[in-house]
Amino acid sequence: FPYTTLFRSSYGLFSASFAIVNTYVGLVFQAMSKEYYPRICALSNDKNAFNSSVNNQIYLVLLILGPLIAIFLTFSDQILLVLYSDKFVSAGLLMALCMIGIIFEAPSWCMGYVFLAKGDNKEFLIYETITKVQKIVTDIVSYLLWGLAGLGISFIVSYVYYTLQCLFLCKKRYDLILDRRILIMLVVYSIVSFLLIGVYVYTEMWVRFFVGAVIIIG
């Protein structure tokens, strides 16, 4: 494969970025899953209570992850510098882009448990497989087009797709509809995150710190 060398040279930066993202964000998901999954399983036969519980969980996850996402978008270079070394700072944009993907990983993570709670394990496996194949293809195409940052773009695209897929299937199979407050949060988080990415790419460091601090405190 002619691009094997290119992929290998970026593997360390890719691994470092995703290790940090998965570690800190994964702690939130792991802690909540121990209470969330048994709860919705118990409510699986009560449509209104079930839907309310799923929506409340998505809202709570987004509420908790919001400040964390803003911190990573603002200080991604510094986080890599502290946890690794200056050789990994070039992966800052990748890690920042991945944090935008986390905005959409949160609702898709919550909705993914819906299939399991309803006992549709086979369907869940099929949908997950389709999503993984899509992500692999998107990763390869994005990397070849935009390099290391392309993997971050692929991460965003993949979770937007996964969220839309879960939303469509949950609505069709279980009549699950996301609350308006969640949709508003997703839009606001996305706008603010892309604003911070623009500041990251096109302005000096002190501007990024100032804008990021205002958003984090606010």
One Martini backbone bead per residue (centre of mass of N, CA, C, O) as a GRO file, in nm:
protein
  218
    1PHE     BB    1   0.093   0.037   0.027
    2PRO     BB    2   0.178   0.368  -0.046
    3TYR     BB    3   0.072   0.497   0.259
    4THR     BB    4   0.216   0.359   0.502
    5THR     BB    5   0.433   0.568   0.586
    6LEU     BB    6   0.241   0.801   0.652
    7PHE     BB    7   0.084   0.660   0.877
    8ARG     BB    8   0.326   0.589   1.062
    9SER     BB    9   0.429   0.888   1.111
   10SER     BB   10   0.130   0.964   1.257
   11TYR     BB   11   0.067   0.764   1.490
   12GLY     BB   12   0.174   0.907   1.745
   13LEU     BB   13  -0.006   1.160   1.729
   14PHE     BB   14  -0.274   1.013   1.717
   15SER     BB   15  -0.247   0.852   1.986
   16ALA     BB   16  -0.212   1.090   2.177
   17SER     BB   17  -0.478   1.236   2.124
   18PHE     BB   18  -0.677   0.995   2.174
   19ALA     BB   19  -0.587   0.923   2.460
   20ILE     BB   20  -0.683   1.184   2.592
   21VAL     BB   21  -0.974   1.191   2.501
   22ASN     BB   22  -1.056   0.901   2.603
   23THR     BB   23  -0.983   0.937   2.899
   24TYR     BB   24  -1.159   1.188   2.986
   25VAL     BB   25  -1.427   1.118   2.842
   26GLY     BB   26  -1.448   0.817   2.930
   27LEU     BB   27  -1.504   0.873   3.230
   28VAL     BB   28  -1.785   0.983   3.191
   29PHE     BB   29  -1.916   0.743   3.045
   30GLN     BB   30  -1.845   0.520   3.250
   31ALA     BB   31  -1.984   0.638   3.500
   32MET     BB   32  -2.277   0.657   3.368
   33SER     BB   33  -2.333   0.361   3.265
   34LYS     BB   34  -2.388   0.224   3.552
   35GLU     BB   35  -2.675   0.385   3.568
   36TYR     BB   36  -2.815   0.416   3.289
   37TYR     BB   37  -2.871   0.130   3.180
   38PRO     BB   38  -3.048   0.014   3.413
   39ARG     BB   39  -3.261   0.236   3.399
   40ILE     BB   40  -3.367   0.191   3.100
   41CYS     BB   41  -3.437  -0.104   3.137
   42ALA     BB   42  -3.663  -0.052   3.354
   43LEU     BB   43  -3.814   0.156   3.126
   44SER     BB   44  -3.875   0.005   2.845
   45ASN     BB   45  -4.213  -0.009   2.890
   46ASP     BB   46  -4.196   0.313   2.933
   47LYS     BB   47  -4.208   0.548   2.711
   48ASN     BB   48  -4.197   0.823   2.859
   49ALA     BB   49  -3.977   0.755   3.069
   50PHE     BB   50  -3.765   0.666   2.868
   51ASN     BB   51  -3.738   0.926   2.699
   52SER     BB   52  -3.675   1.110   2.937
   53SER     BB   53  -3.414   0.964   3.030
   54VAL     BB   54  -3.251   1.000   2.769
   55ASN     BB   55  -3.265   1.309   2.753
   56ASN     BB   56  -3.139   1.367   3.031
   57GLN     BB   57  -2.868   1.231   2.969
   58ILE     BB   58  -2.779   1.404   2.732
   59TYR     BB   59  -2.791   1.673   2.881
   60LEU     BB   60  -2.585   1.599   3.104
   61VAL     BB   61  -2.342   1.532   2.928
   62LEU     BB   62  -2.325   1.808   2.785
   63LEU     BB   63  -2.292   1.974   3.043
   64ILE     BB   64  -2.021   1.841   3.133
   65LEU     BB   65  -1.856   1.865   2.851
   66GLY     BB   66  -1.845   2.163   2.775
   67PRO     BB   67  -1.594   2.269   2.938
   68LEU     BB   68  -1.396   2.051   2.835
   69ILE     BB   69  -1.406   2.129   2.538
   70ALA     BB   70  -1.310   2.424   2.573
   71ILE     BB   71  -1.035   2.356   2.700
   72PHE     BB   72  -0.922   2.184   2.464
   73LEU     BB   73  -0.957   2.405   2.241
   74THR     BB   74  -0.761   2.612   2.390
   75PHE     BB   75  -0.524   2.387   2.530
   76SER     BB   76  -0.401   2.160   2.345
   77ASP     BB   77  -0.098   2.225   2.328
   78GLN     BB   78  -0.045   2.233   2.640
   79ILE     BB   79  -0.138   1.946   2.705
   80LEU     BB   80   0.074   1.803   2.527
   81LEU     BB   81   0.322   1.929   2.662
   82VAL     BB   82   0.270   1.817   2.951
   83LEU     BB   83   0.209   1.502   2.879
   84TYR     BB   84   0.459   1.513   2.683
   85SER     BB   85   0.575   1.712   2.422
   86ASP     BB   86   0.683   1.926   2.170
   87LYS     BB   87   0.645   1.692   1.948
   88PHE     BB   88   0.306   1.699   1.993
   89VAL     BB   89   0.186   1.984   1.917
   90SER     BB   90   0.098   1.922   1.614
   91ALA     BB   91  -0.173   1.770   1.741
   92GLY     BB   92  -0.370   1.996   1.838
   93LEU     BB   93  -0.581   2.012   1.609
   94LEU     BB   94  -0.677   1.724   1.625
   95MET     BB   95  -0.781   1.736   1.918
   96ALA     BB   96  -0.979   1.969   1.874
   97LEU     BB   97  -1.155   1.827   1.661
   98CYS     BB   98  -1.238   1.587   1.841
   99MET     BB   99  -1.405   1.761   2.042
  100ILE     BB  100  -1.632   1.812   1.842
  101GLY     BB  101  -1.714   1.513   1.815
  102ILE     BB  102  -1.811   1.484   2.114
  103ILE     BB  103  -2.079   1.632   2.084
  104PHE     BB  104  -2.190   1.369   1.911
  105GLU     BB  105  -2.118   1.131   2.096
  106ALA     BB  106  -2.310   1.173   2.330
  107PRO     BB  107  -2.591   1.108   2.194
  108SER     BB  108  -2.501   0.838   2.060
  109TRP     BB  109  -2.433   0.693   2.321
  110CYS     BB  110  -2.715   0.705   2.447
  111MET     BB  111  -2.871   0.575   2.198
  112GLY     BB  112  -2.719   0.303   2.187
  113TYR     BB  113  -2.858   0.187   2.453
  114VAL     BB  114  -3.146   0.152   2.348
  115PHE     BB  115  -3.113  -0.118   2.196
  116LEU     BB  116  -3.030  -0.281   2.449
  117ALA     BB  117  -3.277  -0.217   2.630
  118LYS     BB  118  -3.475  -0.346   2.397
  119GLY     BB  119  -3.312  -0.616   2.278
  120ASP     BB  120  -3.144  -0.514   2.001
  121ASN     BB  121  -2.857  -0.660   1.941
  122LYS     BB  122  -2.839  -0.720   1.639
  123GLU     BB  123  -2.892  -0.435   1.535
  124PHE     BB  124  -2.660  -0.301   1.683
  125LEU     BB  125  -2.433  -0.456   1.536
  126ILE     BB  126  -2.501  -0.359   1.251
  127TYR     BB  127  -2.480  -0.049   1.300
  128GLU     BB  128  -2.188  -0.054   1.405
  129THR     BB  129  -2.056  -0.173   1.153
  130ILE     BB  130  -2.135   0.048   0.956
  131THR     BB  131  -1.992   0.276   1.111
  132LYS     BB  132  -1.701   0.159   1.103
  133VAL     BB  133  -1.673   0.151   0.798
  134GLN     BB  134  -1.722   0.450   0.750
  135LYS     BB  135  -1.477   0.548   0.921
  136ILE     BB  136  -1.250   0.417   0.764
  137VAL     BB  137  -1.305   0.558   0.497
  138THR     BB  138  -1.293   0.850   0.607
  139ASP     BB  139  -1.006   0.838   0.717
  140ILE     BB  140  -0.857   0.787   0.454
  141VAL     BB  141  -0.962   1.025   0.287
  142SER     BB  142  -0.889   1.256   0.489
  143TYR     BB  143  -0.585   1.200   0.506
  144LEU     BB  144  -0.522   1.236   0.200
  145LEU     BB  145  -0.631   1.539   0.196
  146TRP     BB  146  -0.536   1.659   0.523
  147GLY     BB  147  -0.410   1.466   0.700
  148LEU     BB  148  -0.410   1.477   1.032
  149ALA     BB  149  -0.663   1.666   1.044
  150GLY     BB  150  -0.850   1.466   0.888
  151LEU     BB  151  -0.908   1.283   1.138
  152GLY     BB  152  -1.077   1.497   1.281
  153ILE     BB  153  -1.287   1.533   1.061
  154SER     BB  154  -1.375   1.237   1.061
  155PHE     BB  155  -1.476   1.235   1.352
  156ILE     BB  156  -1.704   1.431   1.306
  157VAL     BB  157  -1.853   1.295   1.069
  158SER     BB  158  -1.904   1.021   1.209
  159TYR     BB  159  -2.079   1.138   1.453
  160VAL     BB  160  -2.292   1.273   1.287
  161TYR     BB  161  -2.384   1.018   1.146
  162TYR     BB  162  -2.446   0.849   1.402
  163THR     BB  163  -2.657   1.039   1.520
  164LEU     BB  164  -2.853   1.033   1.280
  165GLN     BB  165  -2.895   0.731   1.282
  166CYS     BB  166  -3.003   0.703   1.571
  167LEU     BB  167  -3.234   0.906   1.543
  168PHE     BB  168  -3.387   0.761   1.317
  169LEU     BB  169  -3.416   0.477   1.452
  170CYS     BB  170  -3.546   0.568   1.723
  171LYS     BB  171  -3.790   0.696   1.592
  172LYS     BB  172  -3.893   0.450   1.426
  173ARG     BB  173  -3.887   0.222   1.665
  174TYR     BB  174  -3.942   0.421   1.953
  175ASP     BB  175  -4.029   0.724   1.942
  176LEU     BB  176  -3.770   0.907   1.961
  177ILE     BB  177  -3.727   1.245   2.089
  178LEU     BB  178  -3.561   1.526   2.096
  179ASP     BB  179  -3.512   1.781   2.270
  180ARG     BB  180  -3.485   2.115   2.219
  181ARG     BB  181  -3.247   2.171   2.417
  182ILE     BB  182  -3.049   1.980   2.273
  183LEU     BB  183  -3.045   2.109   1.994
  184ILE     BB  184  -2.943   2.381   2.096
  185MET     BB  185  -2.678   2.278   2.219
  186LEU     BB  186  -2.556   2.165   1.958
  187VAL     BB  187  -2.549   2.433   1.807
  188VAL     BB  188  -2.389   2.603   2.011
  189TYR     BB  189  -2.142   2.419   2.040
  190SER     BB  190  -2.064   2.425   1.741
  191ILE     BB  191  -2.020   2.727   1.705
  192VAL     BB  192  -1.810   2.765   1.931
  193SER     BB  193  -1.605   2.553   1.831
  194PHE     BB  194  -1.551   2.680   1.548
  195LEU     BB  195  -1.453   2.943   1.662
  196LEU     BB  196  -1.205   2.822   1.814
  197ILE     BB  197  -1.075   2.708   1.561
  198GLY     BB  198  -1.038   2.975   1.415
  199VAL     BB  199  -0.862   3.099   1.637
  200TYR     BB  200  -0.641   2.883   1.628
  201VAL     BB  201  -0.558   2.925   1.320
  202TYR     BB  202  -0.578   3.273   1.281
  203THR     BB  203  -0.442   3.333   1.561
  204GLU     BB  204  -0.311   3.416   1.837
  205MET     BB  205  -0.264   3.284   2.145
  206TRP     BB  206  -0.389   3.515   2.323
  207VAL     BB  207  -0.663   3.511   2.180
  208ARG     BB  208  -0.742   3.223   2.246
  209PHE     BB  209  -0.729   3.255   2.555
  210PHE     BB  210  -0.938   3.478   2.580
  211VAL     BB  211  -1.180   3.347   2.439
  212GLY     BB  212  -1.176   3.084   2.602
  213ALA     BB  213  -1.213   3.209   2.885
  214VAL     BB  214  -1.486   3.342   2.832
  215ILE     BB  215  -1.636   3.076   2.765
  216ILE     BB  216  -1.573   2.911   3.019
  217ILE     BB  217  -1.688   3.115   3.226
  218GLY     BB  218  -1.971   3.144   3.069
   0.00000   0.00000   0.00000
